[in-house]
mmCIF file of C-alpha atoms in Angstrom:
data_model
loop_
_atom_site.group_PDB
_atom_site.id
_atom_site.type_symbol
_atom_site.label_atom_id
_atom_site.label_comp_id
_atom_site.label_asym_id
_atom_site.label_seq_id
_atom_site.Cartn_x
_atom_site.Cartn_y
_atom_site.Cartn_z
ATOM 1 C CA UNK A 1 -11.729 5.915 112.892
ATOM 2 C CA UNK A 2 -10.112 2.876 114.639
ATOM 3 C CA UNK A 3 -6.533 1.735 114.205
ATOM 4 C CA UNK A 4 -7.392 -0.847 111.528
ATOM 5 C CA UNK A 5 -9.199 1.733 109.416
ATOM 6 C CA UNK A 6 -6.321 4.204 109.875
ATOM 7 C CA UNK A 7 -3.744 1.595 108.807
ATOM 8 C CA UNK A 8 -5.874 0.702 105.804
ATOM 9 C CA UNK A 9 -6.145 4.381 104.827
ATOM 10 C CA UNK A 10 -2.362 4.823 105.153
ATOM 11 C CA UNK A 11 -1.820 1.656 103.165
ATOM 12 C CA UNK A 12 -4.069 2.994 100.411
ATOM 13 C CA UNK A 13 -2.121 6.310 100.346
ATOM 14 C CA UNK A 14 1.325 4.692 100.094
ATOM 15 C CA UNK A 15 1.186 4.111 96.324
ATOM 16 C CA UNK A 16 0.098 7.732 95.864
ATOM 17 C CA UNK A 17 2.978 8.955 98.044
ATOM 18 C CA UNK A 18 5.527 6.789 96.231
ATOM 19 C CA UNK A 19 4.258 7.960 92.817
ATOM 20 C CA UNK A 20 4.364 11.600 93.882
ATOM 21 C CA UNK A 21 7.857 11.181 95.321
ATOM 22 C CA UNK A 22 9.095 9.410 92.195
ATOM 23 C CA UNK A 23 7.601 12.022 89.902
ATOM 24 C CA UNK A 24 9.202 14.799 91.961
ATOM 25 C CA UNK A 25 12.637 13.162 91.802
ATOM 26 C CA UNK A 26 12.411 12.487 88.079
ATOM 27 C CA UNK A 27 11.359 16.065 87.360
ATOM 28 C CA UNK A 28 14.042 17.488 89.628
ATOM 29 C CA UNK A 29 16.815 15.341 88.189
ATOM 30 C CA UNK A 30 15.707 16.076 84.623
ATOM 31 C CA UNK A 31 15.726 19.843 85.216
ATOM 32 C CA UNK A 32 19.061 19.686 86.992
ATOM 33 C CA UNK A 33 20.508 17.618 84.172
ATOM 34 C CA UNK A 34 19.444 20.222 81.637
ATOM 35 C CA UNK A 35 20.855 23.043 83.722
ATOM 36 C CA UNK A 36 24.196 21.345 84.222
ATOM 37 C CA UNK A 37 24.479 20.054 80.680
ATOM 38 C CA UNK A 38 23.828 23.397 78.961
ATOM 39 C CA UNK A 39 26.696 25.336 80.572
ATOM 40 C CA UNK A 40 28.997 22.361 80.044
ATOM 41 C CA UNK A 41 28.294 22.353 76.321
ATOM 42 C CA UNK A 42 28.562 26.142 76.231
ATOM 43 C CA UNK A 43 31.942 25.950 77.918
ATOM 44 C CA UNK A 44 33.129 23.341 75.444
ATOM 45 C CA UNK A 45 32.001 25.434 72.493
ATOM 46 C CA UNK A 46 33.594 28.578 73.866
ATOM 47 C CA UNK A 47 36.817 26.651 74.410
ATOM 48 C CA UNK A 48 36.822 25.537 70.786
ATOM 49 C CA UNK A 49 36.242 29.097 69.618
ATOM 50 C CA UNK A 50 38.965 30.326 71.938
ATOM 51 C CA UNK A 51 41.516 27.950 70.460
ATOM 52 C CA UNK A 52 40.372 28.330 66.851
ATOM 53 C CA UNK A 53 42.621 30.317 64.487
ATOM 54 C CA UNK A 54 41.589 33.950 64.406
ATOM 55 C CA UNK A 55 41.522 35.898 61.175
ATOM 56 C CA UNK A 56 43.904 38.796 61.044
ATOM 57 C CA UNK A 57 46.267 37.588 63.798
ATOM 58 C CA UNK A 58 49.794 38.848 63.336
ATOM 59 C CA UNK A 59 52.555 36.298 62.979
ATOM 60 C CA UNK A 60 55.057 36.386 65.881
ATOM 61 C CA UNK A 61 57.760 37.897 63.645
ATOM 62 C CA UNK A 62 55.530 40.623 62.186
ATOM 63 C CA UNK A 63 55.658 44.126 63.748
ATOM 64 C CA UNK A 64 52.353 45.912 64.143
ATOM 65 C CA UNK A 65 51.748 49.545 63.256
ATOM 66 C CA UNK A 66 49.051 51.329 65.223
ATOM 67 C CA UNK A 67 47.317 54.615 64.415
ATOM 68 C CA UNK A 68 48.374 54.254 60.777
ATOM 69 C CA UNK A 69 46.873 57.097 58.701
ATOM 70 C CA UNK A 70 44.500 56.324 55.854
ATOM 71 C CA UNK A 71 46.281 56.184 52.502
ATOM 72 C CA UNK A 72 48.542 54.121 50.260
ATOM 73 C CA UNK A 73 51.482 52.795 52.276
ATOM 74 C CA UNK A 74 54.893 53.230 50.627
ATOM 75 C CA UNK A 75 57.576 50.826 51.830
ATOM 76 C CA UNK A 76 60.995 52.506 51.817
ATOM 77 C CA UNK A 77 64.574 51.538 52.591
ATOM 78 C CA UNK A 78 67.525 53.598 53.796
ATOM 79 C CA UNK A 79 69.740 54.479 50.835
ATOM 80 C CA UNK A 80 72.133 56.984 52.423
ATOM 81 C CA UNK A 81 73.226 58.215 55.857
ATOM 82 C CA UNK A 82 75.415 61.295 56.347
ATOM 83 C CA UNK A 83 76.796 61.785 59.842
ATOM 84 C CA UNK A 84 77.428 65.270 61.303
ATOM 85 C CA UNK A 85 78.520 66.446 64.758
ATOM 86 C CA UNK A 86 74.911 67.333 65.647
ATOM 87 C CA UNK A 87 73.073 64.421 64.080
ATOM 88 C CA UNK A 88 72.497 62.466 60.884
ATOM 89 C CA UNK A 89 70.887 63.204 57.517
ATOM 90 C CA UNK A 90 69.001 60.103 56.403
ATOM 91 C CA UNK A 91 67.653 59.360 52.947
ATOM 92 C CA UNK A 92 65.022 56.704 52.213
ATOM 93 C CA UNK A 93 63.770 55.618 48.788
ATOM 94 C CA UNK A 94 60.732 53.655 47.697
ATOM 95 C CA UNK A 95 58.264 53.201 44.870
ATOM 96 C CA UNK A 96 54.492 52.781 44.678
ATOM 97 C CA UNK A 97 51.979 52.368 41.863
ATOM 98 C CA UNK A 98 48.914 54.622 42.049
ATOM 99 C CA UNK A 99 45.799 55.310 39.982
ATOM 100 C CA UNK A 100 44.802 58.725 38.604
ATOM 101 C CA UNK A 101 43.259 61.209 41.021
ATOM 102 C CA UNK A 102 44.019 62.637 44.444
ATOM 103 C CA UNK A 103 45.815 60.120 46.657
ATOM 104 C CA UNK A 104 47.477 60.129 50.046
ATOM 105 C CA UNK A 105 50.852 58.446 50.318
ATOM 106 C CA UNK A 106 51.956 57.222 53.750
ATOM 107 C CA UNK A 107 55.598 56.523 54.616
ATOM 108 C CA UNK A 108 55.288 54.670 57.932
ATOM 109 C CA UNK A 109 57.359 54.330 61.079
ATOM 110 C CA UNK A 110 59.980 57.031 60.887
ATOM 111 C CA UNK A 111 61.778 57.915 64.149
ATOM 112 C CA UNK A 112 59.635 59.968 66.519
ATOM 113 C CA UNK A 113 62.359 62.650 66.786
ATOM 114 C CA UNK A 114 61.995 63.627 63.110
ATOM 115 C CA UNK A 115 61.324 67.355 62.832
ATOM 116 C CA UNK A 116 58.840 68.494 60.214
ATOM 117 C CA UNK A 117 61.077 71.413 59.157
ATOM 118 C CA UNK A 118 63.851 68.966 58.158
ATOM 119 C CA UNK A 119 61.563 66.783 56.024
ATOM 120 C CA UNK A 120 62.151 66.802 52.254
ATOM 121 C CA UNK A 121 59.982 64.820 49.816
ATOM 122 C CA UNK A 122 60.965 64.522 46.153
ATOM 123 C CA UNK A 123 61.074 62.224 43.125
ATOM 124 C CA UNK A 124 57.401 62.203 42.155
ATOM 125 C CA UNK A 125 57.991 62.128 38.404
ATOM 126 C CA UNK A 126 56.070 63.861 35.598
ATOM 127 C CA UNK A 127 52.665 62.266 36.259
ATOM 128 C CA UNK A 128 52.298 63.387 39.880
ATOM 129 C CA UNK A 129 52.273 66.702 41.698
ATOM 130 C CA UNK A 130 52.831 66.862 45.460
ATOM 131 C CA UNK A 131 50.610 68.897 47.723
ATOM 132 C CA UNK A 132 50.545 69.111 51.524
ATOM 133 C CA UNK A 133 53.016 67.094 53.597
ATOM 134 C CA UNK A 134 52.653 66.500 57.319
ATOM 135 C CA UNK A 135 53.557 64.090 60.114
ATOM 136 C CA UNK A 136 51.204 61.997 62.248
ATOM 137 C CA UNK A 137 52.115 60.207 65.471
ATOM 138 C CA UNK A 138 51.745 56.455 65.736
ATOM 139 C CA UNK A 139 52.996 53.386 67.598
ATOM 140 C CA UNK A 140 55.178 50.512 66.433
ATOM 141 C CA UNK A 141 54.833 47.206 68.263
ATOM 142 C CA UNK A 142 58.047 45.247 67.866
ATOM 143 C CA UNK A 143 58.109 41.616 66.743
ATOM 144 C CA UNK A 144 56.620 39.433 69.471
ATOM 145 C CA UNK A 145 59.406 37.495 71.213
ATOM 146 C CA UNK A 146 58.997 33.993 72.653
ATOM 147 C CA UNK A 147 58.751 35.499 76.131
ATOM 148 C CA UNK A 148 55.611 37.403 75.163
ATOM 149 C CA UNK A 149 54.075 34.414 73.346
ATOM 150 C CA UNK A 150 54.654 32.139 76.357
ATOM 151 C CA UNK A 151 53.161 34.736 78.675
ATOM 152 C CA UNK A 152 50.077 35.084 76.477
ATOM 153 C CA UNK A 153 49.623 31.292 76.380
ATOM 154 C CA UNK A 154 49.859 31.076 80.178
ATOM 155 C CA UNK A 155 47.401 33.954 80.605
ATOM 156 C CA UNK A 156 44.937 32.410 78.139
ATOM 157 C CA UNK A 157 45.107 29.028 79.912
ATOM 158 C CA UNK A 158 44.284 30.587 83.284
ATOM 159 C CA UNK A 159 41.502 32.673 81.711
ATOM 160 C CA UNK A 160 39.939 29.520 80.232
ATOM 161 C CA UNK A 161 40.161 27.849 83.646
ATOM 162 C CA UNK A 162 38.456 30.823 85.273
ATOM 163 C CA UNK A 163 35.756 30.878 82.591
ATOM 164 C CA UNK A 164 35.032 27.199 83.238
ATOM 165 C CA UNK A 165 34.681 27.873 86.955
ATOM 166 C CA UNK A 166 32.446 30.860 86.251
ATOM 167 C CA UNK A 167 30.140 28.701 84.122
ATOM 168 C CA UNK A 168 30.060 26.051 86.857
ATOM 169 C CA UNK A 169 29.221 28.737 89.421
ATOM 170 C CA UNK A 170 26.374 30.017 87.248
ATOM 171 C CA UNK A 171 24.995 26.485 86.840
ATOM 172 C CA UNK A 172 25.064 25.897 90.599
ATOM 173 C CA UNK A 173 23.280 29.177 91.232
ATOM 174 C CA UNK A 174 20.563 28.122 88.798
ATOM 175 C CA UNK A 175 20.381 24.719 90.483
ATOM 176 C CA UNK A 176 19.779 26.315 93.881
ATOM 177 C CA UNK A 177 17.016 28.477 92.444
ATOM 178 C CA UNK A 178 15.394 25.426 90.864
ATOM 179 C CA UNK A 179 15.477 23.415 94.099
ATOM 180 C CA UNK A 180 14.001 26.315 96.028
ATOM 181 C CA UNK A 181 11.226 26.635 93.460
ATOM 182 C CA UNK A 182 10.478 22.900 93.453
ATOM 183 C CA UNK A 183 10.214 22.831 97.240
ATOM 184 C CA UNK A 184 7.828 25.784 97.191
ATOM 185 C CA UNK A 185 5.692 24.178 94.478
ATOM 186 C CA UNK A 186 5.574 20.883 96.376
ATOM 187 C CA UNK A 187 4.306 22.642 99.489
ATOM 188 C CA UNK A 188 1.530 24.240 97.473
ATOM 189 C CA UNK A 189 0.313 21.048 95.814
ATOM 190 C CA UNK A 190 -3.204 19.974 96.749
ATOM 191 C CA UNK A 191 -3.865 16.455 98.019
ATOM 192 C CA UNK A 192 -0.297 15.691 99.026
ATOM 193 C CA UNK A 193 0.069 13.996 102.377
ATOM 194 C CA UNK A 194 2.190 15.490 105.114
ATOM 195 C CA UNK A 195 4.541 12.497 105.007
ATOM 196 C CA UNK A 196 5.127 12.784 101.250
ATOM 197 C CA UNK A 197 5.630 16.524 101.568
ATOM 198 C CA UNK A 198 8.188 16.004 104.315
ATOM 199 C CA UNK A 199 10.115 13.535 102.177
ATOM 200 C CA UNK A 200 10.081 15.935 99.220
ATOM 201 C CA UNK A 201 11.258 18.859 101.319
ATOM 202 C CA UNK A 202 13.955 16.713 102.916
ATOM 203 C CA UNK A 203 15.185 15.611 99.493
ATOM 204 C CA UNK A 204 15.182 19.173 98.220
ATOM 205 C CA UNK A 205 17.023 20.385 101.317
ATOM 206 C CA UNK A 206 19.722 17.722 100.938
ATOM 207 C CA UNK A 207 20.224 18.638 97.301
ATOM 208 C CA UNK A 208 20.373 22.332 98.208
ATOM 209 C CA UNK A 209 23.045 21.682 100.835
ATOM 210 C CA UNK A 210 25.056 19.650 98.344
ATOM 211 C CA UNK A 211 24.741 22.404 95.739
ATOM 212 C CA UNK A 212 25.714 25.071 98.271
ATOM 213 C CA UNK A 213 28.816 23.080 99.232
ATOM 214 C CA UNK A 214 29.796 22.700 95.559
ATOM 215 C CA UNK A 215 29.167 26.408 94.994
ATOM 216 C CA UNK A 216 31.359 27.380 97.936
ATOM 217 C CA UNK A 217 34.142 25.150 96.604
ATOM 218 C CA UNK A 218 33.943 26.695 93.137
ATOM 219 C CA UNK A 219 33.969 30.221 94.560
ATOM 220 C CA UNK A 220 37.014 29.339 96.670
ATOM 221 C CA UNK A 221 38.846 28.013 93.595
ATOM 222 C CA UNK A 222 38.060 31.216 91.693
ATOM 223 C CA UNK A 223 39.272 33.312 94.630
ATOM 224 C CA UNK A 224 42.577 31.407 94.663
ATOM 225 C CA UNK A 225 42.893 31.761 90.894
ATOM 226 C CA UNK A 226 42.188 35.509 90.800
ATOM 227 C CA UNK A 227 45.645 36.732 92.033
ATOM 228 C CA UNK A 228 47.444 34.493 89.534
ATOM 229 C CA UNK A 229 45.297 35.743 86.675
ATOM 230 C CA UNK A 230 45.743 39.372 87.727
ATOM 231 C CA UNK A 231 49.538 38.939 87.917
ATOM 232 C CA UNK A 232 49.691 37.362 84.444
ATOM 233 C CA UNK A 233 47.606 40.169 82.959
ATOM 234 C CA UNK A 234 49.805 42.782 84.635
ATOM 235 C CA UNK A 235 53.028 41.153 83.391
ATOM 236 C CA UNK A 236 51.593 40.912 79.887
ATOM 237 C CA UNK A 237 50.616 44.587 79.851
ATOM 238 C CA UNK A 238 54.049 45.682 81.128
ATOM 239 C CA UNK A 239 55.904 43.556 78.576
ATOM 240 C CA UNK A 240 53.723 44.807 75.739
ATOM 241 C CA UNK A 241 54.414 48.390 76.807
ATOM 242 C CA UNK A 242 58.175 47.739 76.699
ATOM 243 C CA UNK A 243 57.879 46.370 73.173
ATOM 244 C CA UNK A 244 56.124 49.487 71.898
ATOM 245 C CA UNK A 245 57.800 52.666 70.752
ATOM 246 C CA UNK A 246 56.380 55.900 69.364
ATOM 247 C CA UNK A 247 56.942 56.655 65.689
ATOM 248 C CA UNK A 248 55.869 59.239 63.125
ATOM 249 C CA UNK A 249 54.205 58.578 59.800
ATOM 250 C CA UNK A 250 54.781 60.894 56.818
ATOM 251 C CA UNK A 251 51.618 61.727 54.872
ATOM 252 C CA UNK A 252 51.888 63.287 51.402
ATOM 253 C CA UNK A 253 48.872 64.409 49.386
ATOM 254 C CA UNK A 254 49.505 63.862 45.671
ATOM 255 C CA UNK A 255 47.525 64.633 42.502
ATOM 256 C CA UNK A 256 48.151 61.985 39.834
ATOM 257 C CA UNK A 257 47.362 62.563 36.144
ATOM 258 C CA UNK A 258 47.561 58.942 34.985
ATOM 259 C CA UNK A 259 48.257 55.516 36.412
ATOM 260 C CA UNK A 260 51.955 55.471 37.153
ATOM 261 C CA UNK A 261 54.694 54.326 39.488
ATOM 262 C CA UNK A 262 55.896 57.083 41.772
ATOM 263 C CA UNK A 263 59.579 56.920 42.830
ATOM 264 C CA UNK A 264 59.592 58.556 46.244
ATOM 265 C CA UNK A 265 62.628 59.981 48.055
ATOM 266 C CA UNK A 266 62.377 61.056 51.712
ATOM 267 C CA UNK A 267 65.149 62.953 53.468
ATOM 268 C CA UNK A 268 65.144 64.071 57.097
ATOM 269 C CA UNK A 269 67.569 65.158 59.792
ATOM 270 C CA UNK A 270 67.699 63.166 63.001
ATOM 271 C CA UNK A 271 69.390 64.449 66.132
ATOM 272 C CA UNK A 272 71.171 61.817 68.181
ATOM 273 C CA UNK A 273 73.374 59.808 65.809
ATOM 274 C CA UNK A 274 76.540 61.835 65.329
ATOM 275 C CA UNK A 275 80.218 61.736 64.407
ATOM 276 C CA UNK A 276 83.014 63.426 66.268
ATOM 277 C CA UNK A 277 86.778 63.141 65.715
ATOM 278 C CA UNK A 278 88.671 61.529 68.562
ATOM 279 C CA UNK A 279 92.487 61.603 68.879
ATOM 280 C CA UNK A 280 94.576 59.633 71.307
ATOM 281 C CA UNK A 281 98.219 60.706 71.900
ATOM 282 C CA UNK A 282 100.776 58.421 73.589
ATOM 283 C CA UNK A 283 104.215 59.748 74.550
ATOM 284 C CA UNK A 284 107.014 57.274 75.304
ATOM 285 C CA UNK A 285 109.720 58.884 77.502
ATOM 286 C CA UNK A 286 112.280 56.179 76.755
ATOM 287 C CA UNK A 287 112.261 56.749 73.016
ATOM 288 C CA UNK A 288 110.999 60.317 73.007
ATOM 289 C CA UNK A 289 108.354 59.398 70.424
ATOM 290 C CA UNK A 290 104.767 60.679 70.317
ATOM 291 C CA UNK A 291 102.137 58.454 68.746
ATOM 292 C CA UNK A 292 98.793 59.885 67.661
#
């Protein structure tokens, strides 16, 4: 084949090469667009769900009882406190309406130091008969202060930032896999000229390098964000632990004859609070008087 025939053959192949190259780019860009768009939408949706009001969230001023026994909760108030040198006798009263049958009444969040042998339950009325009484351990989370709320908001913001970077990292990983697959498929296509194949591989390689650079940047941002996120989570856990205190719940098993309101009285002795007499004597030498 002379030079004129070779040039004519190359000239005839140019439209085929351009069409193949165009088709490759369109397919690659379309696939990449789908890969990048899907995580972006997923991230947006997850962000909306993250910020949406959650059912059952406790208001900042509401304490939270954990490990609460199963039963009908009886809210009580302190009606009397008697102080002694070794502690205090505390009386709480409350009322609850119950249906006929065997029920469990729960008086929540008494001090953890309450001794079971000092516990006295009375005031059930004519329609109810008390059975077993026992104590169960639990936890009371105090009302959430502004410090805890601010810390949770800061932690959640950094977590959302990290989740966005994680989704971007996943999309870039998928993009690299796609480019590698497209390059391999192009090399295996029949009838493609060496020049067109070289252009396709060069394009794929450039896109891979760009994706690898973006991936490295995202991974670096996540690495810089990780210590901040870990510190916020640690501070949040420590503050939550400080706001928690152990308590004991009183559980009373009661047999009720008819629907009625049960007036409940709970008395218990608590060591710690106490009363002791204290006398101060002052003697004045000038007047000879003693003041007590």
